[in-house]
PDB file of C-alpha atoms in Angstrom:
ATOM      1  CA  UNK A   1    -150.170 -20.212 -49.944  1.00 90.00           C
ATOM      2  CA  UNK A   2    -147.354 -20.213 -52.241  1.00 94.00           C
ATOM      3  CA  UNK A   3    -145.206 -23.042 -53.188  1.00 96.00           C
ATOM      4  CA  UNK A   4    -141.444 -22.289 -54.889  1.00 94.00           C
ATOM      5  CA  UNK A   5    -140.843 -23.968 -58.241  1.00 95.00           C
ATOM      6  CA  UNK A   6    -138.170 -24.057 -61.223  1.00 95.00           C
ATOM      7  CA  UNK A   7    -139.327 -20.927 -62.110  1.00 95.00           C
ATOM      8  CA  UNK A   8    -142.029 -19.021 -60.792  1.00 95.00           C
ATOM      9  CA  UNK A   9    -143.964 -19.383 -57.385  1.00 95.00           C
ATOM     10  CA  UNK A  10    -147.368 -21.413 -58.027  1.00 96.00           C
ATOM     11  CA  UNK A  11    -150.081 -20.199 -55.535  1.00 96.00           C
ATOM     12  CA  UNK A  12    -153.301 -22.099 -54.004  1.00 98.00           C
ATOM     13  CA  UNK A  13    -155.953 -19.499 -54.730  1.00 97.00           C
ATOM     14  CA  UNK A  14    -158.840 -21.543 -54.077  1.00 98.00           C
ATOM     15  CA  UNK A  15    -159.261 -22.209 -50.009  1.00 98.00           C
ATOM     16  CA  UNK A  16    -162.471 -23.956 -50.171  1.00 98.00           C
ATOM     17  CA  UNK A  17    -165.051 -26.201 -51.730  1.00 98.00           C
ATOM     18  CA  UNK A  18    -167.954 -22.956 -51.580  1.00 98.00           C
ATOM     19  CA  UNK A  19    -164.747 -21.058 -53.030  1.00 98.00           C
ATOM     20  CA  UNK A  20    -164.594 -23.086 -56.000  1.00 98.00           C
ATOM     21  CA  UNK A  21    -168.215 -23.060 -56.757  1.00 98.00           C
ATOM     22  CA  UNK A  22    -168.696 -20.212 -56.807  1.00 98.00           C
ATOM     23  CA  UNK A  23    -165.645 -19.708 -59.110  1.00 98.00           C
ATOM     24  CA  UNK A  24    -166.599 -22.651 -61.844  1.00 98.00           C
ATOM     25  CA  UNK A  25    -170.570 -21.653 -61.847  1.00 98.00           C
ATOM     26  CA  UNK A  26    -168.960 -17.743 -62.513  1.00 98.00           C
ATOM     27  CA  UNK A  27    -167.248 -19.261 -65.418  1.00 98.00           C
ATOM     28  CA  UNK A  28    -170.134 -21.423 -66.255  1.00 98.00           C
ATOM     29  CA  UNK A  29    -172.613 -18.631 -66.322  1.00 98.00           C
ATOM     30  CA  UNK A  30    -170.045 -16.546 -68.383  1.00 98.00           C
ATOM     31  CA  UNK A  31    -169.327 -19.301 -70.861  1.00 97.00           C
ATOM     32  CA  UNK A  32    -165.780 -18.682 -69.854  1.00 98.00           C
ATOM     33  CA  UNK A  33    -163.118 -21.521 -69.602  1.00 98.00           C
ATOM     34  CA  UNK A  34    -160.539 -22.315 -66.792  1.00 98.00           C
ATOM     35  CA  UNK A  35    -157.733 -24.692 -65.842  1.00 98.00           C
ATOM     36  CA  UNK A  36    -158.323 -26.558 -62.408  1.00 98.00           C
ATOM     37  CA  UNK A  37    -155.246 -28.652 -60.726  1.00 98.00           C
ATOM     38  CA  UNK A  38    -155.030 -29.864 -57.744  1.00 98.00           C
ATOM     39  CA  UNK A  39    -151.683 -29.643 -56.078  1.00 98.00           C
ATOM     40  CA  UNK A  40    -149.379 -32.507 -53.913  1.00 96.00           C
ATOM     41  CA  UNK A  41    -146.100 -33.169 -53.098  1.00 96.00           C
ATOM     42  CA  UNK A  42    -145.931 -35.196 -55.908  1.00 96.00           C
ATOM     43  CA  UNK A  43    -146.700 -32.457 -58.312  1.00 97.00           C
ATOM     44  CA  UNK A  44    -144.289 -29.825 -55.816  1.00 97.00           C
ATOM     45  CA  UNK A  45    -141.620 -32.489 -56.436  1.00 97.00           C
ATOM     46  CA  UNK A  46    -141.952 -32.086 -60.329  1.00 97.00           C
ATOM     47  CA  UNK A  47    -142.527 -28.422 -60.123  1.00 97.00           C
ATOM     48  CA  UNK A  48    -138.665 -28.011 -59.152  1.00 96.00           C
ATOM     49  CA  UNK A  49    -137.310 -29.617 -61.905  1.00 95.00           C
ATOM     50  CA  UNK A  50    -139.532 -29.705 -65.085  1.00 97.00           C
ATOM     51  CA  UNK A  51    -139.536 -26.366 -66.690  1.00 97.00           C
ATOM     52  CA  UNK A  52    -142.753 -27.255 -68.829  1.00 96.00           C
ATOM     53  CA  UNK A  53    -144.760 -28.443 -65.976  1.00 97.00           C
ATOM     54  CA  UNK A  54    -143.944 -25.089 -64.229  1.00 97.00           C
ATOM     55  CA  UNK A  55    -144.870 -23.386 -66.933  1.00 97.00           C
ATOM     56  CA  UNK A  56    -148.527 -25.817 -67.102  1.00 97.00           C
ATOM     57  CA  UNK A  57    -148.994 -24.924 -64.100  1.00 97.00           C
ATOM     58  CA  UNK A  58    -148.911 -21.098 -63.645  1.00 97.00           C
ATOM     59  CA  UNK A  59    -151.682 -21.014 -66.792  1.00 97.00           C
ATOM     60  CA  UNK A  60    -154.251 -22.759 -64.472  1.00 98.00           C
ATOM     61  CA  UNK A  61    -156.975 -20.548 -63.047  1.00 98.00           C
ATOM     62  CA  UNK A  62    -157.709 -22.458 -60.262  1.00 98.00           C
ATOM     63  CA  UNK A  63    -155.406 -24.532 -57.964  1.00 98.00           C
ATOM     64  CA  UNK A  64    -156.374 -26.393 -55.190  1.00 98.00           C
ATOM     65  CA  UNK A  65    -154.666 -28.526 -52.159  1.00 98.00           C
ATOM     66  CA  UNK A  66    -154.443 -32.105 -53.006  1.00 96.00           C
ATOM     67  CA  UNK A  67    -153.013 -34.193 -49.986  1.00 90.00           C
ATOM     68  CA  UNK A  68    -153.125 -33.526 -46.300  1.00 95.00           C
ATOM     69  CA  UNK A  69    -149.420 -32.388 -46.681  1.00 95.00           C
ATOM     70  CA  UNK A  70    -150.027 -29.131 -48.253  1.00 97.00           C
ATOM     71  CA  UNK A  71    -153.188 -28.682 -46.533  1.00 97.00           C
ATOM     72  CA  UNK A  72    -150.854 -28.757 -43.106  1.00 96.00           C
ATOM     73  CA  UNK A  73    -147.919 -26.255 -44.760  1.00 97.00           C
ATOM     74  CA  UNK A  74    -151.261 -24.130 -45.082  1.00 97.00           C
ATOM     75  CA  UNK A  75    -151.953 -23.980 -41.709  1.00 96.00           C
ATOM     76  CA  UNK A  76    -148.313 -23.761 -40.949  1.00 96.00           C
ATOM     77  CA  UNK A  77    -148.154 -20.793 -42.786  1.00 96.00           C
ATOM     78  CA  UNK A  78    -151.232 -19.513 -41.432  1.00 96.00           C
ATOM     79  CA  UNK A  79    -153.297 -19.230 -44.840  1.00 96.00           C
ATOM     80  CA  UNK A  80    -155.128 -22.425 -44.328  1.00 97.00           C
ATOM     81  CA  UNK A  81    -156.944 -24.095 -47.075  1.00 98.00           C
ATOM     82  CA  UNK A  82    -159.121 -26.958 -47.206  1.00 98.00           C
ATOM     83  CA  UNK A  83    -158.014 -30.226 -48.893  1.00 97.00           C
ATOM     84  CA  UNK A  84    -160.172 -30.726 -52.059  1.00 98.00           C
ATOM     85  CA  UNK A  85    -158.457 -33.864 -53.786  1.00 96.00           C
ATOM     86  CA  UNK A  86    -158.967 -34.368 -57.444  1.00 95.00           C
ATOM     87  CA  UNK A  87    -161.491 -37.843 -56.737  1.00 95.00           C
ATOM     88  CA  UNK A  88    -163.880 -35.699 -54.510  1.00 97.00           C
ATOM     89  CA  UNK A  89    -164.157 -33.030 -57.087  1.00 98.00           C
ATOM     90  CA  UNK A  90    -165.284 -35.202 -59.897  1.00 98.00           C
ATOM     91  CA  UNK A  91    -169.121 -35.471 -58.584  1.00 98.00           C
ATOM     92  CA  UNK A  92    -169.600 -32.164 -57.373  1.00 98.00           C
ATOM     93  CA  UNK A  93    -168.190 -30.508 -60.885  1.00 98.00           C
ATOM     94  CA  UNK A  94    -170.439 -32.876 -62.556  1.00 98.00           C
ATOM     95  CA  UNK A  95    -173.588 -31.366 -60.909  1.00 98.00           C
ATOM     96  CA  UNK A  96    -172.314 -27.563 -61.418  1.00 98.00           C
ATOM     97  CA  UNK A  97    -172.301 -28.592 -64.730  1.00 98.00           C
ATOM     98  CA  UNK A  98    -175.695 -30.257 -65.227  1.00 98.00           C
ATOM     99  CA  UNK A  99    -177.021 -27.495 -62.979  1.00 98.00           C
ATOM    100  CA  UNK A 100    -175.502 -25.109 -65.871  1.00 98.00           C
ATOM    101  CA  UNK A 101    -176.473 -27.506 -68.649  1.00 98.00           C
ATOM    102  CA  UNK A 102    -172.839 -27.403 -69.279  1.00 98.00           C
ATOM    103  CA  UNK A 103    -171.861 -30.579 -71.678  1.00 98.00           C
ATOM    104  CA  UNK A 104    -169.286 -32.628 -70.774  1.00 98.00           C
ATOM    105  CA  UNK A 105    -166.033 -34.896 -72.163  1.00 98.00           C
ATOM    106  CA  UNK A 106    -164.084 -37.130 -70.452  1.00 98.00           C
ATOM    107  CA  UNK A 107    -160.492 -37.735 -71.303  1.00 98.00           C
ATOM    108  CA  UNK A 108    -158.506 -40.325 -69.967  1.00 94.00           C
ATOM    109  CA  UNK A 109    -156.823 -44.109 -70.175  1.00 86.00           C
ATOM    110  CA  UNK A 110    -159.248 -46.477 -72.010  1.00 93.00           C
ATOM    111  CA  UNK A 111    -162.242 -45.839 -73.861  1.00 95.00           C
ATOM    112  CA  UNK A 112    -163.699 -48.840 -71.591  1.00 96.00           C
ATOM    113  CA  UNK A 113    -162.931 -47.327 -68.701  1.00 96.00           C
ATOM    114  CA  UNK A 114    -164.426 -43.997 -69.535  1.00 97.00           C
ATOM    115  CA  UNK A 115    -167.724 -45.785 -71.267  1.00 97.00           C
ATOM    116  CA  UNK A 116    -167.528 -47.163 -67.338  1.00 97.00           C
ATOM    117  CA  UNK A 117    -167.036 -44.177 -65.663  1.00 97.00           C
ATOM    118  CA  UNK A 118    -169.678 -42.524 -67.587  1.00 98.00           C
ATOM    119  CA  UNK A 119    -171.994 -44.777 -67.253  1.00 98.00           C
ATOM    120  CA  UNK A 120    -171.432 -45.176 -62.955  1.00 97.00           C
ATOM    121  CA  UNK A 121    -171.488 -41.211 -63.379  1.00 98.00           C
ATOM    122  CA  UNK A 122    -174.618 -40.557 -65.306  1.00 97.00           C
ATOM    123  CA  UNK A 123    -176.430 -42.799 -62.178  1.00 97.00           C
ATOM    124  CA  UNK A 124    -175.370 -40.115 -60.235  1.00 97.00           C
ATOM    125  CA  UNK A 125    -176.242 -37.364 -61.573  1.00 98.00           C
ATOM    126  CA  UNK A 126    -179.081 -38.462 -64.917  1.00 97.00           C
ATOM    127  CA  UNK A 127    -179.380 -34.639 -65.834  1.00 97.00           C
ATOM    128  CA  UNK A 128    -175.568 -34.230 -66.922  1.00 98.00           C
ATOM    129  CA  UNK A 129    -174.942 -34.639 -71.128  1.00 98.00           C
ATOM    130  CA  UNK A 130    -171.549 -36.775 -71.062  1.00 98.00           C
ATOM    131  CA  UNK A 131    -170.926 -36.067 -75.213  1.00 98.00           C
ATOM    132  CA  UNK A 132    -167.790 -37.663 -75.405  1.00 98.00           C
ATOM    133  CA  UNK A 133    -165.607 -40.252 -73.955  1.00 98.00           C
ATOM    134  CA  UNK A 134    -161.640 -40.276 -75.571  1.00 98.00           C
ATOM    135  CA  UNK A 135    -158.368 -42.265 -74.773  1.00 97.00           C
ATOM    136  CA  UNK A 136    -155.580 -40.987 -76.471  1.00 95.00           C
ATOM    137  CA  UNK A 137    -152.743 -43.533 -77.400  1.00 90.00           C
ATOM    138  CA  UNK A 138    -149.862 -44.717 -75.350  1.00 86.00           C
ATOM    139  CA  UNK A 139    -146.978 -42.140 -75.439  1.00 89.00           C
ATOM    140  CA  UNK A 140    -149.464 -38.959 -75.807  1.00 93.00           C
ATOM    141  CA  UNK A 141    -147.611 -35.912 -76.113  1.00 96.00           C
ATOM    142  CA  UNK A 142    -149.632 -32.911 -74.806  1.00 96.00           C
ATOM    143  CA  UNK A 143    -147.541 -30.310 -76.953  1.00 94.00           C
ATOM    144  CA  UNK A 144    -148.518 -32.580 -80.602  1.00 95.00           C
ATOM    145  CA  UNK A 145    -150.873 -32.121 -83.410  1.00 95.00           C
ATOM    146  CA  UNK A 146    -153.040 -35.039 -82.195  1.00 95.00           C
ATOM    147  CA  UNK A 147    -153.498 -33.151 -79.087  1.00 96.00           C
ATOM    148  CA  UNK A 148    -154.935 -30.214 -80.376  1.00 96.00           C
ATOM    149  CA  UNK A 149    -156.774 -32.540 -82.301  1.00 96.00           C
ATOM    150  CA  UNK A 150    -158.186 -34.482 -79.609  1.00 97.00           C
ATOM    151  CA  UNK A 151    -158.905 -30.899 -77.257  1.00 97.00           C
ATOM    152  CA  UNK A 152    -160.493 -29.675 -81.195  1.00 97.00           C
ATOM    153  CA  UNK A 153    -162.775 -33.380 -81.534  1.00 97.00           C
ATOM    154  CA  UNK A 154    -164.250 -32.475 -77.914  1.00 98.00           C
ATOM    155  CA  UNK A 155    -164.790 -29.124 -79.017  1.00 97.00           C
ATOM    156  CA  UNK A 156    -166.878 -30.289 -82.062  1.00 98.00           C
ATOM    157  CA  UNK A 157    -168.754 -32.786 -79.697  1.00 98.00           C
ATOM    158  CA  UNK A 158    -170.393 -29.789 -77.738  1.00 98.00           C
ATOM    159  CA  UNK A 159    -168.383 -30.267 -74.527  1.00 98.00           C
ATOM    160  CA  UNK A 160    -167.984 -27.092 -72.137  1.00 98.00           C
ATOM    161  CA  UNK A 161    -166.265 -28.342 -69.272  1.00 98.00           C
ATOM    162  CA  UNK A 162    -163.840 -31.603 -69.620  1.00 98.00           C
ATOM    163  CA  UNK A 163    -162.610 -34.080 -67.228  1.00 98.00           C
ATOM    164  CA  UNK A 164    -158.598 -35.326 -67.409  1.00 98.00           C
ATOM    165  CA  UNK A 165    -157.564 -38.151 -66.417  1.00 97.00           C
ATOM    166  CA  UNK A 166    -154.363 -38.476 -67.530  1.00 96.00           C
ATOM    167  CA  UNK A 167    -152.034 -38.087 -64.322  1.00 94.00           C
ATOM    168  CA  UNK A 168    -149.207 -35.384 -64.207  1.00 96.00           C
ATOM    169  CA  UNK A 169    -147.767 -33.660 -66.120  1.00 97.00           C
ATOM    170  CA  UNK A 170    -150.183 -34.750 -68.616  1.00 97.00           C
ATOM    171  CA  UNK A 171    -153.328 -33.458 -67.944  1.00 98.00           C
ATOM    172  CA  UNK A 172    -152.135 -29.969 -66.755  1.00 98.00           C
ATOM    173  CA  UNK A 173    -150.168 -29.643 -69.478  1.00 98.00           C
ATOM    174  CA  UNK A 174    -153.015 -30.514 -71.931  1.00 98.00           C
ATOM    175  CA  UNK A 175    -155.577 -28.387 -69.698  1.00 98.00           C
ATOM    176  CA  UNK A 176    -152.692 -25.148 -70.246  1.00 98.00           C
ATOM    177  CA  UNK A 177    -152.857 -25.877 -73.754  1.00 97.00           C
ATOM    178  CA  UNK A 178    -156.810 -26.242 -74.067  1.00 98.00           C
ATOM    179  CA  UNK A 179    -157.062 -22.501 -72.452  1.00 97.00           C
ATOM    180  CA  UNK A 180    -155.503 -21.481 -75.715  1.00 96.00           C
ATOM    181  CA  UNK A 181    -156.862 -23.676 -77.981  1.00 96.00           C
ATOM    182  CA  UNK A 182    -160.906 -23.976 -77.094  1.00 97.00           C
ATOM    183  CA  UNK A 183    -160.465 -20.763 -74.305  1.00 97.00           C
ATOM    184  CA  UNK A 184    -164.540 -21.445 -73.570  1.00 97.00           C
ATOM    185  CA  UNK A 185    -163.928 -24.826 -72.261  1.00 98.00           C
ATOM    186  CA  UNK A 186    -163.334 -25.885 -68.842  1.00 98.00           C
ATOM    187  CA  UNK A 187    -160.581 -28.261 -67.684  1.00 98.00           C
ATOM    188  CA  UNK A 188    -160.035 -30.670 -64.334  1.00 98.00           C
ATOM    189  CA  UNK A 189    -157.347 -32.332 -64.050  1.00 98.00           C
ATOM    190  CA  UNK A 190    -158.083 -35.151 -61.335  1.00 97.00           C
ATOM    191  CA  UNK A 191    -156.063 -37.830 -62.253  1.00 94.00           C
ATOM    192  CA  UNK A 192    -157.249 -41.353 -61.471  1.00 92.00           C
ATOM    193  CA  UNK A 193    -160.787 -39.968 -60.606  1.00 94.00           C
ATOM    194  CA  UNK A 194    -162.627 -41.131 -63.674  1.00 96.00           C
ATOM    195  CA  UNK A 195    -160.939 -44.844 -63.014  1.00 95.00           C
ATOM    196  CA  UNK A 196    -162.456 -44.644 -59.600  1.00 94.00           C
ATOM    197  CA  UNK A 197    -165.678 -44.125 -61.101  1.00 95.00           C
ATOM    198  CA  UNK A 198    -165.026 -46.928 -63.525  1.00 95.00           C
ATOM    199  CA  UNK A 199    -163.795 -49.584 -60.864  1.00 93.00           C
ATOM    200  CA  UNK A 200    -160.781 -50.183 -62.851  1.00 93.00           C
ATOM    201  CA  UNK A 201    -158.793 -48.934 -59.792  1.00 90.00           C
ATOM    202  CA  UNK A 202    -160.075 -48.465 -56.298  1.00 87.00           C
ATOM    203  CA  UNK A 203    -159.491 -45.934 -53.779  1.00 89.00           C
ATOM    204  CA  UNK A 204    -159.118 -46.460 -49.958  1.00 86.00           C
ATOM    205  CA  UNK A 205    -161.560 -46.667 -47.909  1.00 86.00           C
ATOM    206  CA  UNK A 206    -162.964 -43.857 -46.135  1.00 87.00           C
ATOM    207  CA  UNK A 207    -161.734 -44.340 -42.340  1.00 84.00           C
ATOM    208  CA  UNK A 208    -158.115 -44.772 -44.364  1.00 84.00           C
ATOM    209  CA  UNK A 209    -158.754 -41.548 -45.628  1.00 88.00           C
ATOM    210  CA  UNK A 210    -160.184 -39.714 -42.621  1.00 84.00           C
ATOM    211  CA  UNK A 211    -156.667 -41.273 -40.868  1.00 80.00           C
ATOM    212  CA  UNK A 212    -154.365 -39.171 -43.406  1.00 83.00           C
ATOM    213  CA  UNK A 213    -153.020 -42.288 -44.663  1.00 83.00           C
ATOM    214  CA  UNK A 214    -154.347 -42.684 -48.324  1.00 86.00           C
ATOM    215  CA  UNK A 215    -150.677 -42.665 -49.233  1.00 79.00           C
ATOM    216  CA  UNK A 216    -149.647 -45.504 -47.841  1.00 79.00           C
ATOM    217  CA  UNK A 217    -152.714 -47.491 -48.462  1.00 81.00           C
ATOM    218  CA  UNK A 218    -151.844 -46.608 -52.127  1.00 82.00           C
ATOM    219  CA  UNK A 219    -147.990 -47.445 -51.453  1.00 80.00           C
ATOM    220  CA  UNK A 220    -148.690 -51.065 -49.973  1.00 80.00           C
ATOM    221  CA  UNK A 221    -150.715 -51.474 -52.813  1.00 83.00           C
ATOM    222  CA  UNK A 222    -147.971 -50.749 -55.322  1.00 83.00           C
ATOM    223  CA  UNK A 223    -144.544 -50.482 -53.686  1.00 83.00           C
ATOM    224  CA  UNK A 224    -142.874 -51.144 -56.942  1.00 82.00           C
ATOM    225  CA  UNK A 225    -144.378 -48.042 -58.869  1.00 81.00           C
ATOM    226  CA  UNK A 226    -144.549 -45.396 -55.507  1.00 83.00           C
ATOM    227  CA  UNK A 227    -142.182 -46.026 -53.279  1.00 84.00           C
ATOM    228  CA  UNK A 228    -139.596 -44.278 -54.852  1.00 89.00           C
ATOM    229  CA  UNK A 229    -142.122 -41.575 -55.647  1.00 89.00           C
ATOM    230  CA  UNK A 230    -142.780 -41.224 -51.913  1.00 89.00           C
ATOM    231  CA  UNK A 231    -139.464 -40.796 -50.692  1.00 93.00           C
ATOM    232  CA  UNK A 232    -138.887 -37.783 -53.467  1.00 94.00           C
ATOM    233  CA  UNK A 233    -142.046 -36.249 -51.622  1.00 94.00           C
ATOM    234  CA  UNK A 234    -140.518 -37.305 -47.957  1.00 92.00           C
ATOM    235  CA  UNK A 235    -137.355 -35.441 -49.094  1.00 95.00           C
ATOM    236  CA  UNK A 236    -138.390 -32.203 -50.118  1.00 96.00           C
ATOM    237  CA  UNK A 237    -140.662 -32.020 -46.665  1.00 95.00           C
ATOM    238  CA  UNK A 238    -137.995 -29.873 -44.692  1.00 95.00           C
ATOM    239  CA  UNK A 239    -137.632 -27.370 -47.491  1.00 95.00           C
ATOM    240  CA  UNK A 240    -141.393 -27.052 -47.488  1.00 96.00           C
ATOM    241  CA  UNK A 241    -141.796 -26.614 -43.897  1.00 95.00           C
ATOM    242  CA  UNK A 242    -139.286 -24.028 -43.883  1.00 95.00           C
ATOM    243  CA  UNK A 243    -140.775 -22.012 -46.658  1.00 95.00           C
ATOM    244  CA  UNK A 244    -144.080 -22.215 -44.845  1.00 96.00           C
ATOM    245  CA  UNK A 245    -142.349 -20.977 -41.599  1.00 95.00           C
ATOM    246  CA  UNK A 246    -141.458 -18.024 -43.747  1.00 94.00           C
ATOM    247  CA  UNK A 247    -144.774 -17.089 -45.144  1.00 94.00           C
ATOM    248  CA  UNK A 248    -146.123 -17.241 -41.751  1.00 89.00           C
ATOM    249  CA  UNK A 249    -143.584 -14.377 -40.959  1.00 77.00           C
ATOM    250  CA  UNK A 250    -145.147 -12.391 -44.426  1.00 69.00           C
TER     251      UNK A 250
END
């Protein structure tokens, strides 16, 4: 399914979780790199009206539905997808990668947070080599020197495949500009995943989830922070269902 933007259209090309398996262990087994986001309304909202995030975007290899929303315009459109959020991909990408003995950086808030995460991860799964944990400072720019050094000192640690967790436009933006700079490396962008992991933020529970409803578990949690961000998602919805309506016609 295709979602319209600033500039160009930005597509969902990966339906399913056996899709993208097969897809990363490809890469893997090539020692190829990609770009992974994982698309909500959220992002859709900021795809209309930052240029640079558009342009983020459309150099990731993979995308994937993030958010019951777009998994429903998918079905509305009849080109259904399944909804693969960025938290449920952090464990399964960690095993393709052990599986591929495929080392591994995470990037993301706090260096105590990632020690955390690693840590909570490497229980998981003990075969996986985690060789490097880095928070860049407050007011990161993706575009800088210090981000190419920072994509460059995961690089020298051995890393093949690394985790952001950096929220949007951030991550994707780094992850665009890792595919130029180290193009064997992989990149997920899965936002607060790695804090999951660590505890230092805590996802709803399950039945929440199953219910559609992670958004306003997440919303009562922090009205101050999302509830404007919600009703910029809320607002575009008619545009969206409209454009779905029309690929359903294609």
């Amino acid at each position: 399914m295709q979602f319209s933007t600033i500039t160009k259209p930005v597509s969902v090309n990966i339906a399913t979780m056996t899709a993208l398996q097969s897809a990363v262990q490809a890469r893997f087994a090539a020692g190829d790199g990609f770009a992974l986001a994982t698309v909500n309304l959220d992002h859709l909202v900021k795809l209309r009206k930052d240029v640079a995030f558009c342009e983020a975007y459309l150099a990731q290899d993979f995308v994937v539905a993030d958010g019951n929303p777009v998994v429903w315009l998918s079905r509305l459109a009849a080109k259904p997808v399944a909804l693969l959020p960025g938290a449920d991909l952090v464990l399964p990408l960690l095993q393709w990668a052990a599986q591929a003995q495929v080392p591994v950086a995470l990037i993301g808030s706090t260096e105590a947070a990632l020690q955390a995460a690693a840590a909570a991860l490497k229980e998981q799964v003990p075969d996986v080599e985690i060789v490097a944990t880095l928070a860049p400072p407050m007011g990161f720019d993706p575009d800088s020197e210090a981000a190419e050094a920072l994509l460059q000192q995961a690089a020298d640690a051995g890393a093949r495949m690394t985790f952001l967790a950096l929220g949007a436009p951030k991550q994707e933006r780094l992850a665009a500009r890792g595919r130029q700079i180290v193009p064997h490396m992989g990149f997920a962008s899965i936002g607060a995943g790695l804090d999951f992991w660590a505890g230092t933020q805590h996802r709803a529970p399950l039945w929440v989830r199953k219910l559609a409803l992670e958004w306003l578990w997440r919303a009562l949690g922090n009205p101050s922070r999302l509830a404007g961000r919600y009703l910029r998602c809320f607002a575009i919805l008619p545009n969206l269902l409209i454009d779905a309506l029309n690929q359903r016609r294609v």
